[in-house]
XYZ file of C-alpha atoms in Angstrom:
485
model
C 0.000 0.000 0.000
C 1.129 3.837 -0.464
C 2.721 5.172 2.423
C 2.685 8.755 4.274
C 5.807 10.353 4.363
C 6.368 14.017 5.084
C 9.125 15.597 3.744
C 8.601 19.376 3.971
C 10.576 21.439 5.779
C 13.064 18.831 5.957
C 16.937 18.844 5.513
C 17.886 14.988 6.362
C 15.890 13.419 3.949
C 17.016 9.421 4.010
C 17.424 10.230 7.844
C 13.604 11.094 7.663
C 12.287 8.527 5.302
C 13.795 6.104 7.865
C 12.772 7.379 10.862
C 9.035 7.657 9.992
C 9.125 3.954 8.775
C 10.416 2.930 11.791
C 8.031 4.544 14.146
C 5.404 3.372 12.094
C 6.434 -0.398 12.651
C 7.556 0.202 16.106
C 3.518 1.197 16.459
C 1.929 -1.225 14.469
C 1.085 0.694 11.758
C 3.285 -1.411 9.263
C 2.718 -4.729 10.306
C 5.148 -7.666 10.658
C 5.634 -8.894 6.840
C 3.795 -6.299 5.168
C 5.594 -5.183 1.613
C 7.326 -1.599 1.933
C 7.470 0.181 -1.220
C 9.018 -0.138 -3.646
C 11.877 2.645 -3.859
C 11.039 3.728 -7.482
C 7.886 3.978 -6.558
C 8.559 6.048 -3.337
C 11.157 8.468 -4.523
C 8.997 9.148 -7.592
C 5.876 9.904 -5.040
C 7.980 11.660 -2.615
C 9.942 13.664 -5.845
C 12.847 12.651 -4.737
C 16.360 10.408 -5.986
C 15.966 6.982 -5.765
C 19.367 6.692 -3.822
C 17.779 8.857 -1.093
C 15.301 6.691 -0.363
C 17.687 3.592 -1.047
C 20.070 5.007 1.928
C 16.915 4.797 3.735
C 15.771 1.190 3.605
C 19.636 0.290 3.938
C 19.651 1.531 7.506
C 15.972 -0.124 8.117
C 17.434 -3.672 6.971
C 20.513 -2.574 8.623
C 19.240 -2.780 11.462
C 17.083 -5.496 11.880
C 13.533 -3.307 10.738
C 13.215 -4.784 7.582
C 14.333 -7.903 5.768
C 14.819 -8.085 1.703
C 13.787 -11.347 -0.763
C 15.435 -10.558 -4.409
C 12.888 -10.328 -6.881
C 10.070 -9.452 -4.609
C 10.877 -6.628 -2.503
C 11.541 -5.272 1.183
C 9.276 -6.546 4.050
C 8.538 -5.410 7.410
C 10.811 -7.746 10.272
C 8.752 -10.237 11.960
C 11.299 -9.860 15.036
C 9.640 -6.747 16.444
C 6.298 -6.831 18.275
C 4.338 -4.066 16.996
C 3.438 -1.472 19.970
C -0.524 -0.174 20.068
C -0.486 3.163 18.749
C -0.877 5.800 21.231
C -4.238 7.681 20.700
C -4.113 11.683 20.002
C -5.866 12.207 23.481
C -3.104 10.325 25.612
C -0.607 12.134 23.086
C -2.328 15.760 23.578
C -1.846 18.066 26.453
C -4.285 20.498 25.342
C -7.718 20.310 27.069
C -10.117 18.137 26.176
C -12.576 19.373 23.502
C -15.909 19.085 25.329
C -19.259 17.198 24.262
C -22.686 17.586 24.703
C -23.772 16.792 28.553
C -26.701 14.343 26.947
C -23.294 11.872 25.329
C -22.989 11.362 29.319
C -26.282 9.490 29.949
C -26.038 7.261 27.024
C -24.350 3.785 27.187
C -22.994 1.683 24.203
C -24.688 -1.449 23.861
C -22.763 -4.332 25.825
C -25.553 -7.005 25.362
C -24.110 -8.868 22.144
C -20.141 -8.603 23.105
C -20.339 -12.183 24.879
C -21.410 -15.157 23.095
C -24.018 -17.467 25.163
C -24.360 -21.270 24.985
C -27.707 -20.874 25.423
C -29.105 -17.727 23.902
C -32.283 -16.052 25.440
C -31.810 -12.918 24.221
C -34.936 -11.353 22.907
C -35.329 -9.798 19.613
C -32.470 -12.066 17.894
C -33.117 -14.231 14.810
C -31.414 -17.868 14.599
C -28.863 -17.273 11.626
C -28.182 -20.844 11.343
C -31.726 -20.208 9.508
C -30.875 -17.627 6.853
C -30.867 -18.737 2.994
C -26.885 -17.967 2.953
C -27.336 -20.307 -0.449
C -30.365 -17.833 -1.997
C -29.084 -14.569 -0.370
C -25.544 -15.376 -1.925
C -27.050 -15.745 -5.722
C -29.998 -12.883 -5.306
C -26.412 -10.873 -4.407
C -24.269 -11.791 -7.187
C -27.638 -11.088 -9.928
C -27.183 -7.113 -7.899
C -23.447 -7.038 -8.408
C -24.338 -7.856 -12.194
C -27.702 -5.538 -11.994
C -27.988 -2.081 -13.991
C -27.429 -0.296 -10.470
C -23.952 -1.532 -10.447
C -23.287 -1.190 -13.973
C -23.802 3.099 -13.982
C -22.250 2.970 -10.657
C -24.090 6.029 -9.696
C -25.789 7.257 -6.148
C -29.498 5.754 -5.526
C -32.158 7.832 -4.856
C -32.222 8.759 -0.914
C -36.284 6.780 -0.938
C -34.399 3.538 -1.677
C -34.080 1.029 -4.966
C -37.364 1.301 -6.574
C -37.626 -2.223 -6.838
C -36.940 -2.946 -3.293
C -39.600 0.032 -2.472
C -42.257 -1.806 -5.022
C -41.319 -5.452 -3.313
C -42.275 -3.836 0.599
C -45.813 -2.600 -0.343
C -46.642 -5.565 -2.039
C -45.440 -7.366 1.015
C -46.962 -5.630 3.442
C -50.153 -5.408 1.408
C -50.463 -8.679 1.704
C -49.155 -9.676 4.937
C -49.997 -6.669 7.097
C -53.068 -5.595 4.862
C -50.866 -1.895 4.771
C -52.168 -0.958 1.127
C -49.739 1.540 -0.048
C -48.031 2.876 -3.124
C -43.741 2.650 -3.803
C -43.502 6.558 -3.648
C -44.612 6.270 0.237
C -41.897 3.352 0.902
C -38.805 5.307 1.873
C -35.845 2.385 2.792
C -33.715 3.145 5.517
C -30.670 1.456 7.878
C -32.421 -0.479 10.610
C -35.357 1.485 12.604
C -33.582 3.572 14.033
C -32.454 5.300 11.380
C -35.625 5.629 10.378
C -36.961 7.432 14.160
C -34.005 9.413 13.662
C -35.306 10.425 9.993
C -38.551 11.025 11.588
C -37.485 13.091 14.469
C -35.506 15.391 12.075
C -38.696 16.101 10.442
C -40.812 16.483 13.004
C -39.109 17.441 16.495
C -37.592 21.100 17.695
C -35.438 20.895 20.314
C -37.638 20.813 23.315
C -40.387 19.208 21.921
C -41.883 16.513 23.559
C -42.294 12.748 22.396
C -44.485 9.972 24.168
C -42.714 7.441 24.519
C -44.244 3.525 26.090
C -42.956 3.111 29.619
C -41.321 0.618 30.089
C -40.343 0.646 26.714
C -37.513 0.027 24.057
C -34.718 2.103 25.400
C -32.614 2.776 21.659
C -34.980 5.492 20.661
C -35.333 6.989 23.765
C -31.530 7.569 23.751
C -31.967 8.970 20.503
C -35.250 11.750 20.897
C -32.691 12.919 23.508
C -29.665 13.475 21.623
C -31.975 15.471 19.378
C -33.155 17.512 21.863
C -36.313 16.453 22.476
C -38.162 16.114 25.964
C -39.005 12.198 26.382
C -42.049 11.532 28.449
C -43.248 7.878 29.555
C -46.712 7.125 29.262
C -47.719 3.623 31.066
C -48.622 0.110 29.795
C -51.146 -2.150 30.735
C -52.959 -5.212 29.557
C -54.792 -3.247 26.234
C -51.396 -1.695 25.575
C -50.807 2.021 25.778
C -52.588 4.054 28.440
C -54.318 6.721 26.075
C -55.719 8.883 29.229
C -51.836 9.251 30.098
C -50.478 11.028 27.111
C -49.350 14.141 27.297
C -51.613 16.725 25.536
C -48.018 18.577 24.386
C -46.425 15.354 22.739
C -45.679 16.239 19.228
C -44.756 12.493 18.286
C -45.956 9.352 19.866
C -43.804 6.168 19.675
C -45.516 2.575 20.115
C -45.124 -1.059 19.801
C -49.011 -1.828 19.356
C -48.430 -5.673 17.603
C -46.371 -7.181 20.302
C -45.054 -4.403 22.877
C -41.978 -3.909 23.922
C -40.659 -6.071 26.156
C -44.110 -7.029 27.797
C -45.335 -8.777 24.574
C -49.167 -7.835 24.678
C -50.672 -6.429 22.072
C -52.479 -3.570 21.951
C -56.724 -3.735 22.026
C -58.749 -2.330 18.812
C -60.344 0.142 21.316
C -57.081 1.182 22.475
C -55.909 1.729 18.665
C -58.595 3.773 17.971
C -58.790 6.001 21.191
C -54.817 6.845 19.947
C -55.535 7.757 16.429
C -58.129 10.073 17.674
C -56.135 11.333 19.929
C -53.373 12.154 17.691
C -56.258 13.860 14.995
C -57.524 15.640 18.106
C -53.469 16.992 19.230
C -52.174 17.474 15.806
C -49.540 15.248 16.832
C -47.682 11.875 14.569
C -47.765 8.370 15.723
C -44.719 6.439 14.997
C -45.885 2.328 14.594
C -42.988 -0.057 15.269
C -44.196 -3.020 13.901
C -40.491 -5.063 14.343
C -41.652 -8.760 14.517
C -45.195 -9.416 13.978
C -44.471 -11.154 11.297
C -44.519 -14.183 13.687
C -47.729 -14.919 15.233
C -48.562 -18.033 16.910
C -52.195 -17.785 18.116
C -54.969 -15.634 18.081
C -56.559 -13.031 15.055
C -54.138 -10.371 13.753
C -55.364 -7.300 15.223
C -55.281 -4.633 12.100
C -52.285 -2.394 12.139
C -52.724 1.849 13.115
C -51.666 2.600 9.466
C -54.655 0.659 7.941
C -57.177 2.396 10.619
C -55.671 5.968 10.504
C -57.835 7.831 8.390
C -55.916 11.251 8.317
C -52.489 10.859 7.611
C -51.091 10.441 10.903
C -49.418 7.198 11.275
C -45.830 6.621 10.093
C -45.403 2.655 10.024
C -42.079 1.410 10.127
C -40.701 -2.055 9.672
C -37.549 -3.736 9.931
C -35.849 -6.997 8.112
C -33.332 -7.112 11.308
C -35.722 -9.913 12.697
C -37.060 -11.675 10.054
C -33.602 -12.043 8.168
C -30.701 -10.831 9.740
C -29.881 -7.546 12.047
C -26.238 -7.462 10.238
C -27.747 -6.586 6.476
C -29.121 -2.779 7.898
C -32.561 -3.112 6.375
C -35.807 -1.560 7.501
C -37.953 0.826 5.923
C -41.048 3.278 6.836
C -44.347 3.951 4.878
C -45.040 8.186 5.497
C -48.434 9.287 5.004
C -48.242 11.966 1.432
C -47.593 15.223 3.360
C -44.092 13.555 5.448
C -42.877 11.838 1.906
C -40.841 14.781 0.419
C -39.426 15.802 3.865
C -38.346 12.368 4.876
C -36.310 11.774 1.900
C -34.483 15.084 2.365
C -33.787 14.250 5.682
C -32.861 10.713 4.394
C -30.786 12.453 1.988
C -28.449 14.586 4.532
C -28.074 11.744 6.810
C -26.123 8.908 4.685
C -28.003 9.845 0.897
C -29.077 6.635 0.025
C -28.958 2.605 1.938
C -26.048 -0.003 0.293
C -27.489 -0.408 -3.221
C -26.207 -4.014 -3.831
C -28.439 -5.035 -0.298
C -31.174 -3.253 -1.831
C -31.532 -4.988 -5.636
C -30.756 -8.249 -3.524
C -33.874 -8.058 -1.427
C -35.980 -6.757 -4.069
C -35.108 -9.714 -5.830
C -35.277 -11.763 -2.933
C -38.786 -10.836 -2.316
C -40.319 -10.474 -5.862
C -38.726 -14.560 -6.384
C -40.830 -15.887 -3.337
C -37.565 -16.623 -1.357
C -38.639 -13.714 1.718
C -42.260 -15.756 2.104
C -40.872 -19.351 1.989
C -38.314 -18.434 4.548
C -40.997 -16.902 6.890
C -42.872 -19.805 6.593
C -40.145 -21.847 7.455
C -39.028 -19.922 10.152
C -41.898 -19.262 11.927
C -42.858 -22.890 11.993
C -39.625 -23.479 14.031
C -39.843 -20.512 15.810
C -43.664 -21.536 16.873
C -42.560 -24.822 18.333
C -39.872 -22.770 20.536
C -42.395 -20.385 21.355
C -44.551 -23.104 23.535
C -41.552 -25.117 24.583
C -40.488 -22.189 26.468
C -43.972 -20.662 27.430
C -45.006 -24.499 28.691
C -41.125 -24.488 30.744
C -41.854 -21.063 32.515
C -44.557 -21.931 33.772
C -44.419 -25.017 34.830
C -41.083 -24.631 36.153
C -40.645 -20.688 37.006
C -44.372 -20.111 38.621
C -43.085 -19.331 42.482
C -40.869 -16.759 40.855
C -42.693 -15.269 37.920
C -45.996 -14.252 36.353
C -45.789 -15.057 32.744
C -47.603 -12.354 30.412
C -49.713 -13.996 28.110
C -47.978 -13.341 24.058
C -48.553 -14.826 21.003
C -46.649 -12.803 18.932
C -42.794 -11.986 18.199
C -39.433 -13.530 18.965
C -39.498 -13.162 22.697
C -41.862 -13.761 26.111
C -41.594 -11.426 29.128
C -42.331 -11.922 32.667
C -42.946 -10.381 35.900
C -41.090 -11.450 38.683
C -43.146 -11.772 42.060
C -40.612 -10.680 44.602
C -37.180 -9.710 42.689
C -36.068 -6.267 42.166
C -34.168 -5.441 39.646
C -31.411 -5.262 41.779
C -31.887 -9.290 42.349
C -32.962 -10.111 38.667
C -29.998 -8.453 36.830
C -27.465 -10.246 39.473
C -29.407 -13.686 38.445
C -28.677 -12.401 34.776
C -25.233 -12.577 35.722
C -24.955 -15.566 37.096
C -26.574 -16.966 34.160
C -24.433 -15.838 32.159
C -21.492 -17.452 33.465
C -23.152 -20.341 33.010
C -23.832 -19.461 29.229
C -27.265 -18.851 30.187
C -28.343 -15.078 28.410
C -31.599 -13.355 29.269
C -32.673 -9.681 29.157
C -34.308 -7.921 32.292
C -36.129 -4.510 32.092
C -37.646 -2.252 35.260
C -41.466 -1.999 36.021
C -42.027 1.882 36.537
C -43.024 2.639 40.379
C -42.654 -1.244 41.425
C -39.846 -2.925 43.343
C -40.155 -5.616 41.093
C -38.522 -6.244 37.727
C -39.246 -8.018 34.734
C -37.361 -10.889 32.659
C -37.191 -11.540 29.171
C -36.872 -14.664 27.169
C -35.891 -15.010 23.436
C -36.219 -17.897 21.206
C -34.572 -17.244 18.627
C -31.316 -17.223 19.019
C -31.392 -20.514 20.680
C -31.229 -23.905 19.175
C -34.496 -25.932 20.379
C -33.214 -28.990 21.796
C -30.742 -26.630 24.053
C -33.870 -24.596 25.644
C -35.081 -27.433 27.976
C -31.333 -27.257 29.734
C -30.866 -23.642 29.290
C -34.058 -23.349 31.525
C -32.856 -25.778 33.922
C -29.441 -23.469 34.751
C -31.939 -20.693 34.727
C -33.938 -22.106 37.547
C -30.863 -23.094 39.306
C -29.869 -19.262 39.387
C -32.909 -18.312 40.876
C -32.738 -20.865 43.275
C -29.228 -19.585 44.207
C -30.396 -16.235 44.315
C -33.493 -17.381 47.084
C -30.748 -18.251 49.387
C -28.895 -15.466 49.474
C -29.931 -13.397 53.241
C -31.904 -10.423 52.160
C -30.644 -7.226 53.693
C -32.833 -5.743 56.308
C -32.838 -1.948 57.132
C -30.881 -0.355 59.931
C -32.935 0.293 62.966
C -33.611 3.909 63.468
């Protein structure tokens, strides 16, 4: 590869040719047996003599930096471990440039760095699953496609193919009848709240947000500025009576909400869109995974009741494919479409176009269906293995909320805080036992999650076993008591 060199303002030029190489392999920036340049190739870049630069690699071989194979050219030493580079900010001794106060409250996700044996993690997708054979040709007919050919930017609404493939997909699976032009793709959901926020949102505005809720776009209305209230859950989903009469944007989970897993009552859908008509406000539909239902009749989505151009549905392919290929979308009612895909347009222009033709075709071939089919099948089976094992097995330590919907089952633990669930999380996990655990708003108790997705279904019947063994732990631990006054 080329290599940096600066030369200006320099007297000692082989001196300095040498001395940058070496600091470079001294910090691992040249790695052990990586090809130097050539020095015809160097002194030309550097305009320079080609003995200068000659000197130069003499003293590096000289001295043990490099080593030289006739006929194919001067390679970094293998005898010198390469040092970690030391970052600008341990290198500086200015002050620190200073950030935002809201980059304080937000954490990086930690819950994927550590593999699991036995994966209960909700919302994850079992990749031993995915068509790698299908994907892999549908990609190599993109690489070939027109798109690639002109090798030009996309429009920022997304491959009109792909956009044309989602509405007749969710026409027919969601009963969401809309056209291509109000289809705008996007990179995972949250790219598409952020999209939406930009839109919508002044800094102080408030959003309505479920409580407890999905935490990701939470994190995010706050970054933007915005003022994030949380409006209660219970059994019909979101507490209507609760919402804030200033909310500008409402954000819900009605099809399986997240993490209790109910789903939210017809009445309940309709009290929100009139709400919304009655505040002027936007709801925001997160429909991630109810794709997968198990039981029960399919309760219509808010898009196909709103009436006035107030929903904004978004969907996501992170759980019915895989969460590594970026691809979600939104359907924006007329008077949002131009808007979106300028904001669309300043944020990254346009989604990968080769993952875009490849779904498109993907879809349009039948492959997206037959995999769901397949999929949820398996996914159904898991679904009452593990609903059957809570409660048979978990009832003195959990109430198990009733879900037929999704990639995950939550639960409310009887007596643990969070305090006591989240240590039993940890324990579990060094057992290779993963599980997710989420607050309950003005209760000392906590809730537990359980995903079947990402775990095999022969391994769930033993995973549930260490589970219950970490509880049990956990019941013999002595319970603090309060000081005496």
């Amino acid at each position: 590869m080329a290599f940096h060199i600066s030369l200006v303002g320099r007297t000692d030029l082989s001196g300095e040719i040498y001395r940058q190489i070496r600091q470079a392999i001294l910090d691992g920036r040249l790695r052990p047996g990586e090809r130097l340049p050539p020095t015809r190739e160097m002194a030309a870049e550097l305009t320079i003599a080609r003995s200068t630069v000659t000197v130069a690699y003499e003293s590096l071989l000289a001295e043990g930096y490099a080593t030289s194979h006739t006929g194919a050219g001067t390679f970094v030493s293998h005898q010198f471990e390469a040092k970690r580079p030391a970052s600008k900010s341990r290198r500086s001794t200015t002050r620190a440039i200073r950030v935002r106060g809201v980059w304080q409250t937000i954490s990086l996700p930690a819950f994927f760095l550590r593999a699991a044996h036995f994966d209960f993690r909700p919302g994850v997708p079992d990749a031993s699953l995915f068509p790698h054979r299908t994907w892999r040709r549908v990609v190599a007919c993109a690489l070939r496609s027109h798109e690639m050919a002109a090798g030009i930017y996309e429009s920022p609404a997304g491959n009109r193919d792909l956009r044309a493939a989602i509405a007749r997909h969710i026409g027919v699976s969601r009963s969401v009848s809309v056209s291509p032009d109000d289809v705008i793709v996007t990179n995972g959901t949250q790219q598409a709240l952020d999209i939406i926020a930009r839109v919508l949102l002044e800094p102080g505005d408030v959003v309505a947000v479920e409580k407890p809720g999905y935490s990701p776009p939470k994190d995010l209305f706050k970054a933007l500025g915005a003022r994030v209230i949380g409006v209660p859950i219970d059994s019909e989903g979101l507490v209507v009576e609760a919402l804030p009469g200033e909310a500008k944007m409402v954000c819900v989970t009605p099809s399986h909400q997240f993490p209790l897993g109910m789903a939210m009552s017809l009445s309940r859908r309709r009290a929100l869109l009139a709400w919304a008509e009655r505040n002027n406000a936007v709801i925001v539909e997160d429909d991630y995974d109810s794709e997968f239902r198990f039981g029960g009749r399919p309760l219509e989505p808010l898009q196909t009741l709103d009436t006035t151009g107030r929903v904004v549905y978004v969907g996501t392919f992170s759980k019915t494919l895989l969460p590594a290929l970026r691809l979600a979308f939104m359907v924006v009612p007329p008077s949002l479409r131009e808007a979106t895909c300028k904001a669309k347009f300043v944020t990254d222009w346009h989604t990968a176009i080769i993952a875009q033709a490849a779904l498109a075709r993907f879809i349009d071939e039948g492959a997206f269906a037959r995999h769901i089919r397949k999929v949820s099948r398996i996914y159904s089976e898991r679904h009452e293995m593990l609903t059957e094992g809570i409660k048979s097995n978990f009832g003195d330590y959990v109430d198990l909320v009733p879900s037929s919907t999704g990639l995950h089952i939550a639960a409310y633990a009887r007596s643990a805080s969070l305090h006591d669930i989240n240590a039993i999380a940890s324990r579990a996990l060094e057992l290779g036992v993963a599980i997710g655990s989420f607050p309950l708003e003005g209760k000392p108790q906590a809730g537990l999650m359980l995903g079947y997705g990402g775990i095999e279904t022969a391994r769930i019947d033993e995973g549930l076993k260490l589970l219950r063994r970490c509880f049990d732990e956990r019941e013999r631990v002595p319970r603090r008591r309060p000081k005496a006054a």
